Every structure is written in C-alpha cells, then in structure tokens.
Short mmCIF file of C-alpha atoms and ligand atoms in Angstrom, two decimals:
data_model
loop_
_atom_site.label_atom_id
_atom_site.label_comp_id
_atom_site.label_asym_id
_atom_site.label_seq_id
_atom_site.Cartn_x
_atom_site.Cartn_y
_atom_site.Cartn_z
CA UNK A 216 6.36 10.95 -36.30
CA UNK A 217 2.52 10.18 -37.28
CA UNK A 218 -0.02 7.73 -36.98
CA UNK A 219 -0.42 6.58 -41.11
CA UNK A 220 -2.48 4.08 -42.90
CA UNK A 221 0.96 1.54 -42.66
CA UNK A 222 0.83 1.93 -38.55
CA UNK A 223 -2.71 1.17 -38.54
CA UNK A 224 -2.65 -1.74 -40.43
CA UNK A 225 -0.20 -3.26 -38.35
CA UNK A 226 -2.09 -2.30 -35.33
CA UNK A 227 -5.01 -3.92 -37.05
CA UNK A 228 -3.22 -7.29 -37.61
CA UNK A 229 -1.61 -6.81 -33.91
CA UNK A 230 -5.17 -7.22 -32.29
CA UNK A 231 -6.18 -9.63 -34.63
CA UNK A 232 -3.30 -11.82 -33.45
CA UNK A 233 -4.22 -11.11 -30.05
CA UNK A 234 -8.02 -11.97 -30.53
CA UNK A 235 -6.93 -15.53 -31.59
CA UNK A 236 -4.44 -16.00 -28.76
CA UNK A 237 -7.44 -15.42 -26.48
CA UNK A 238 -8.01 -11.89 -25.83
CA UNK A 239 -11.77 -11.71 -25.55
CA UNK A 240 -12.39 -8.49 -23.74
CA UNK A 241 -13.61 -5.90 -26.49
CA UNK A 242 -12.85 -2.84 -24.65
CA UNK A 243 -9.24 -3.99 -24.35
CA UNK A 244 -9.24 -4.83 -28.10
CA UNK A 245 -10.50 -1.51 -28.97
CA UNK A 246 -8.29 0.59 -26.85
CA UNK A 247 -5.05 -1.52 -28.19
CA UNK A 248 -6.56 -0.96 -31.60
CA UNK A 249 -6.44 2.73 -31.05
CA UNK A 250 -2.91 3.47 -28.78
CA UNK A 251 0.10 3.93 -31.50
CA UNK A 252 2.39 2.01 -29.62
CA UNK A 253 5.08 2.91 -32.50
CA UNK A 254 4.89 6.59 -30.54
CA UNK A 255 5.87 5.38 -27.19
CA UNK A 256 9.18 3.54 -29.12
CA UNK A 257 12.80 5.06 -30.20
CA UNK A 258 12.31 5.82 -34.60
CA UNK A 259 14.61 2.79 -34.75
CA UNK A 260 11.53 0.47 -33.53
CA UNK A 261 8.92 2.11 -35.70
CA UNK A 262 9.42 -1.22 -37.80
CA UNK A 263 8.59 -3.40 -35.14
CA UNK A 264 6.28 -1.80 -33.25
CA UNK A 265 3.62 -4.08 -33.46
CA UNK A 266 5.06 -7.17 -33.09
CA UNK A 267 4.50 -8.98 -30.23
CA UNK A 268 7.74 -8.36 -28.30
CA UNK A 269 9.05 -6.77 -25.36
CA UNK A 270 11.31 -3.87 -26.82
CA UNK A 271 14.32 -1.72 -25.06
CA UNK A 272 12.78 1.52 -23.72
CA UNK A 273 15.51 4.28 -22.09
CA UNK A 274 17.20 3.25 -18.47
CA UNK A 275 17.65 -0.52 -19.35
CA UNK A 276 13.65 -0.96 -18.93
CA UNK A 277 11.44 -2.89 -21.51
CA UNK A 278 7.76 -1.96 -23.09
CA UNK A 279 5.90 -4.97 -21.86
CA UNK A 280 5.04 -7.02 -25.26
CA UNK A 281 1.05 -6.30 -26.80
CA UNK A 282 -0.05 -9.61 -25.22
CA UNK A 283 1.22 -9.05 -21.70
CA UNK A 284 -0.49 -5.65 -21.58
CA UNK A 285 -3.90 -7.09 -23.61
CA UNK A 286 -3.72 -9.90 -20.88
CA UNK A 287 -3.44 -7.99 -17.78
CA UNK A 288 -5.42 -5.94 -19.15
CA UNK A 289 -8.43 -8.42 -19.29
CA UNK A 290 -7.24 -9.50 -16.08
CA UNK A 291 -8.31 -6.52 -13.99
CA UNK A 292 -12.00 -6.74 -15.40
CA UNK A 293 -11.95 -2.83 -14.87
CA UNK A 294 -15.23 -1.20 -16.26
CA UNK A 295 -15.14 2.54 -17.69
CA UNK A 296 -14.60 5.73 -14.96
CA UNK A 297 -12.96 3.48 -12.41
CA UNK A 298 -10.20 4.13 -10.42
CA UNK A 299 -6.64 2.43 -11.48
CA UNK A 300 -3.34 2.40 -10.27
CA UNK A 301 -0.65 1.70 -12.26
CA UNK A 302 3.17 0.87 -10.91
CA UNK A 303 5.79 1.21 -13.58
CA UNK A 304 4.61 4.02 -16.00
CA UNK A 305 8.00 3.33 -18.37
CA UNK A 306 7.52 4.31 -21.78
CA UNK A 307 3.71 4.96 -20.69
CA UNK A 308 1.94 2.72 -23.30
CA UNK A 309 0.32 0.11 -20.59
CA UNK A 310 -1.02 3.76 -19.07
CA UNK A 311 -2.64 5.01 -22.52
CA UNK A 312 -4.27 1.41 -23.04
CA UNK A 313 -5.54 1.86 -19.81
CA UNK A 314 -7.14 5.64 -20.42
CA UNK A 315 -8.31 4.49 -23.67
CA UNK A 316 -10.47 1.78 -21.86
CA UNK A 317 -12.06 4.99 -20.13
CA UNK A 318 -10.38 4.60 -17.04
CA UNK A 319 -9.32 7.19 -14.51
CA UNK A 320 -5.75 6.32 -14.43
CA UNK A 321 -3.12 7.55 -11.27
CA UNK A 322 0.43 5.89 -12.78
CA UNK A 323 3.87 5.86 -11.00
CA UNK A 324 7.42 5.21 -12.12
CA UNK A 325 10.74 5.59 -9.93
CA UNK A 326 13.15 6.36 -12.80
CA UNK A 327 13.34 10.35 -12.98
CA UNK A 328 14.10 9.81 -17.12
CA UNK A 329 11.07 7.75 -18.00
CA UNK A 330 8.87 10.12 -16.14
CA UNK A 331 10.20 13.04 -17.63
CA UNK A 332 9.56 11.01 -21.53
CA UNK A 333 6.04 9.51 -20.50
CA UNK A 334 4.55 12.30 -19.23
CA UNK A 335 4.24 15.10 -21.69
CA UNK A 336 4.20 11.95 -24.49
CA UNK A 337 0.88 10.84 -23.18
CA UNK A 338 -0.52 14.37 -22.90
CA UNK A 339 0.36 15.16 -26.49
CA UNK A 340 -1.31 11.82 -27.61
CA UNK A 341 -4.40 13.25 -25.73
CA UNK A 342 -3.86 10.37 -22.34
CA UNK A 343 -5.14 12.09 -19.59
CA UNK A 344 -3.07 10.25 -16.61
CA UNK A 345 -2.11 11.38 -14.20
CA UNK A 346 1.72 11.00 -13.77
CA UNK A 347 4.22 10.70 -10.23
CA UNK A 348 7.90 10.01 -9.90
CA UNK A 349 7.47 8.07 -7.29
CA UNK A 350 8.11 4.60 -5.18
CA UNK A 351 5.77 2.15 -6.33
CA UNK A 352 6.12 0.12 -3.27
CA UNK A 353 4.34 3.07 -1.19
CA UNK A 354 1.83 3.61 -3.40
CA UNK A 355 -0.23 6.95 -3.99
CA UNK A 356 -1.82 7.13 -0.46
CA UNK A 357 -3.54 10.44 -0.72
CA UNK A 358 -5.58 9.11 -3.75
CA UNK A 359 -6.27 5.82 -2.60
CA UNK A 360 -8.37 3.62 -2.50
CA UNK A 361 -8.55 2.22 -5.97
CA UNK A 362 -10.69 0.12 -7.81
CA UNK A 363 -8.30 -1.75 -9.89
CA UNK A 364 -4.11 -1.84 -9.02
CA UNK A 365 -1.77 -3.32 -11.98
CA UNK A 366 1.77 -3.44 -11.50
CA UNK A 367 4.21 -4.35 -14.60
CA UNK A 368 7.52 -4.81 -13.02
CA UNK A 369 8.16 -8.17 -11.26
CA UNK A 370 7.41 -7.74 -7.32
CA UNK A 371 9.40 -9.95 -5.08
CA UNK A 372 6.16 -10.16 -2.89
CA UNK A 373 2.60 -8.16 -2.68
CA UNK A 374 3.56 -4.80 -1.50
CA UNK A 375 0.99 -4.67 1.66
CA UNK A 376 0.52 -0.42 0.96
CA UNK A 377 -0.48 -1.59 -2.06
CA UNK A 378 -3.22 -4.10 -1.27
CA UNK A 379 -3.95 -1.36 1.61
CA UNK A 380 -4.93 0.78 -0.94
CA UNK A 381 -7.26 -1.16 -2.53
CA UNK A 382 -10.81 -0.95 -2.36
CA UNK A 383 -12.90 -3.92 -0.91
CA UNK A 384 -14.51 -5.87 -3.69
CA UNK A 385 -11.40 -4.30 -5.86
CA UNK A 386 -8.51 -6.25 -8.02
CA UNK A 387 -4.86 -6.42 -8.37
CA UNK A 388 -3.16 -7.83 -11.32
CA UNK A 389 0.74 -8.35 -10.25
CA UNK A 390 3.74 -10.31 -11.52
CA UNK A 391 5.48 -12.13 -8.49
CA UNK A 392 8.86 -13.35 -8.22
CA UNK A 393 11.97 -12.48 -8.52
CA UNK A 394 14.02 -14.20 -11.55
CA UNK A 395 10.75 -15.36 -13.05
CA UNK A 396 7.64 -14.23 -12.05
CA UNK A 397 3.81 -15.80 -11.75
CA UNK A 398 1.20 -14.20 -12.91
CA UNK A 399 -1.31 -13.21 -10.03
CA UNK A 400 -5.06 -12.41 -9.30
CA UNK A 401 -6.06 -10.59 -6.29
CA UNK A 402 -9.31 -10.07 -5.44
CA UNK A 403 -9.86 -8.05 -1.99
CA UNK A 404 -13.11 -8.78 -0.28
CA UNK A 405 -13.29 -6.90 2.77
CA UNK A 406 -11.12 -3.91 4.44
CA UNK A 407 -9.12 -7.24 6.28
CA UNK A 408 -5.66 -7.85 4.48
CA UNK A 409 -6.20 -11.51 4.70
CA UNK A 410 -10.02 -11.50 2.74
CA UNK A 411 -8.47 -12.04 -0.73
CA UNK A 412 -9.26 -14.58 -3.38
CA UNK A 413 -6.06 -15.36 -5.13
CA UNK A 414 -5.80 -16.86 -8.91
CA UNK A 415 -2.59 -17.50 -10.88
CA UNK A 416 -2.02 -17.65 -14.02
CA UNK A 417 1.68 -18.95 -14.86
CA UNK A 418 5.18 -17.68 -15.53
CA UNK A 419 6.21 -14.98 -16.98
CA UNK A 420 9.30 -12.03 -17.45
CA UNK A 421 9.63 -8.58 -16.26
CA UNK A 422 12.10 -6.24 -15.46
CA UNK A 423 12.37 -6.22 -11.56
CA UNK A 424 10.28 -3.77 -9.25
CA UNK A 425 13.21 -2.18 -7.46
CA UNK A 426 12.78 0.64 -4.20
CA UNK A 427 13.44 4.21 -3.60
CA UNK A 428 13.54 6.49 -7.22
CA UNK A 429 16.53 6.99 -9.27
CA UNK A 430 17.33 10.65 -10.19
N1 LIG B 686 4.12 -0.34 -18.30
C1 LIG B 686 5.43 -0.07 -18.88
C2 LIG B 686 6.40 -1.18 -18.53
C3 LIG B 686 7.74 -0.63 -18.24
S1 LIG B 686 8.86 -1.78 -17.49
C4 LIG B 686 5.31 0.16 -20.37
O1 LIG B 686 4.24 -0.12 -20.93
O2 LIG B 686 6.25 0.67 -20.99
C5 LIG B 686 8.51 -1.55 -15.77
C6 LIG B 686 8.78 -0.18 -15.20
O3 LIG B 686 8.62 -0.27 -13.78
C7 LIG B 686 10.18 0.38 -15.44
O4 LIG B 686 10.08 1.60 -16.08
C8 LIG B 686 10.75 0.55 -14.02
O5 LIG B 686 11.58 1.68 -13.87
C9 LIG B 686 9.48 0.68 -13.19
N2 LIG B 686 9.63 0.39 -11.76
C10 LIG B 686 10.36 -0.59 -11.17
N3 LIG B 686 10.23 -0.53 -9.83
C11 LIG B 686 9.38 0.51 -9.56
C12 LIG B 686 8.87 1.11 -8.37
N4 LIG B 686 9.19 0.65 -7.15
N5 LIG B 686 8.04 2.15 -8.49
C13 LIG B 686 7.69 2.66 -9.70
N6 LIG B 686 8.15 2.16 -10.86
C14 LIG B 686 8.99 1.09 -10.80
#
C-alpha cells in the first residue's frame, strides 16, 4: 500500500478537524499531517483511517484515536532532539508522530507480535525509533534519564521507575486508572520523587498497561 493524493486529503481534513478541536501546537500538526496512519492499520481500515477513532490493531490492542495522540502530544511540550520515552509502541503510529516532531524517540511494548509488526514498519516509513520488547513498568534504565515520558496504555498508578527515570525539569504525560482513566501532567522539578507539579486533564479510555511481556 501507498501514500496517494486520496490519503493525503484525508490526512489534510484530519488535522484540520483537530486544529478546531484545539490542537494548537504546530509541530504536532505538522508531524500528524505527514505520518500515514492508514500504513500502521490492517487494508480493511484504509477507509477509515483518518477518522477520529480508536481502531483494532493485532493482540486485542487499539491505535489510540488522532486526537488522543495530537493531545498528548501537545501535552508533553517536547521541543526537537529531546529525549522521549514512549510505553506501549502497538501499531507504532504514536512513535512516528513523535520522530516526526524531531524527537529522539526510545519506545517499548510487552506484546512479542506488535513489536515484531512496529518495528521494521517504522523503519520502512523512514521512523528512526528505537524499538524494545520490553516491560513498560521498568522502564529503559540504561538510557535513562529522559526529557519527556508518554505512556498510552491506562496505568493503575505512576510507575515510580518511570518517574525515576525522568529528568529534573522533565514531563510525563500518563493515563491513570484502571476502568477509566484521567488524563495526567507530571512535571518533575528536582531529582526528589515528591518535587512534581501535577495537572489533570479529565477522563478518558485505554487499553490497560498490564506487567511482564507476552511471547
Ligand atoms: N501508541 C500505540 C497505542 C497502542 S495501545 C499506537 O499508537 O498504536 C497500548 C499498547 O500498550 C498495547 O500495544 C499494549 O500491548 C501496550 N502495553 C500495555 N502494557 C504495557 C507494558 N507494561 N509495557 C509495554 N507496553 C505495554
């Protein structure tokens, strides 16, 4: 499958939708105007690729819907070259918005399936993450500390490697709960666990951040 002149239109009217639902930050317009998320999608989708829905990826996960992924996006304020974690690489389209921003993305995702599909998709589409199979709730120790941390699956709590591995005066953008989840903004201030700023931003769905990986 391809990128045409139909995909791109649709893309086009995708981020205008998202511009007037409040999506300000032009460097997360720009990269969402550029990732084909109909390429990250089973054929079947191609149709509705750019609506704004959460869609069925493999292992009973979801692709987070455009405005999810536009607004935690924006939420992590991240400016070009930093350094971003991602938990929950799934179909790996959150991970190419994020390299098309110009970050330096590190991405992890426990099901052994996913991995295998994300990881050579996003090198073919020219996303230069770097992709583990891996326990999200540990974290990627030996390349920490990061700049920004997003996690899209919801976490019953703030994993404390995570917010270990994050980088004083450094963000984390995380969905927690476990039916529903909240929306939450964590800003660290110093190396102390307890120096954070915290900012929510209501409800919202995901599939559930679950331990250990699944082969
Ligand atoms: N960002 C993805 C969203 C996928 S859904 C996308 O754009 O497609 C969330 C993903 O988190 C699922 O693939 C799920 O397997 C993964 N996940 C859940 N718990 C995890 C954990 N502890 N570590 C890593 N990945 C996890």
């Amino acid at each position: 499958m391809e990128d045409t002149f139909k995909h791109q239109g649709w893309r086009r009217q995708m981020v205008n939708q998202l511009r007037k639902r409040g999506i300000f930050g032009e460097s997360v317009l720009s990269a969402m105007d550029k990732v084909p998320r109909h390429l990250f999608l089973e054929t079947m989708l191609d149709h509705i690729a750019y609506e704004d829905k959460a869609l069925p990826i493999k292992c009973g996960q979801t692709i987070s819907q455009p405005s999810t992924v536009a607004f935690q996006s924006q939420l992590l304020d991240a400016q070009p070259e930093m350094k971003v974690l991602e938990v929950g690489t799934g179909s790996g389209y959150q991970t190419a918005v994020l390299c098309a921003m110009g970050l330096r993305v590190f991405t992890i995702e426990r099901q052994k399936e996913l991995y295998d599909l994300s990881k050579p998709r996003l090198q073919k589409l020219g996303f230069r993450a770097k992709c583990f199979l891996g326990d999200g709730y540990a974290g990627l120790p030996e390349y920490a500390p990061f700049d920004r941390i997003i996690i899209t699956c919801g976490a019953p709590e703030v994993p404390p490697a995570l917010l270990m591995q994050l980088k004083s005066d450094g963000v984390m953008v995380i969905p927690v709960g476990n039916e529903h989840q909240e929306m939450i903004r964590i800003e660290k201030h110093g190396e102390g666990e307890n120096d954070v700023t915290i900012q929510k931003y209501g409800d919202c769905k995901f599939v559930p951040m679950l331990e250990k990986l699944n082969y």
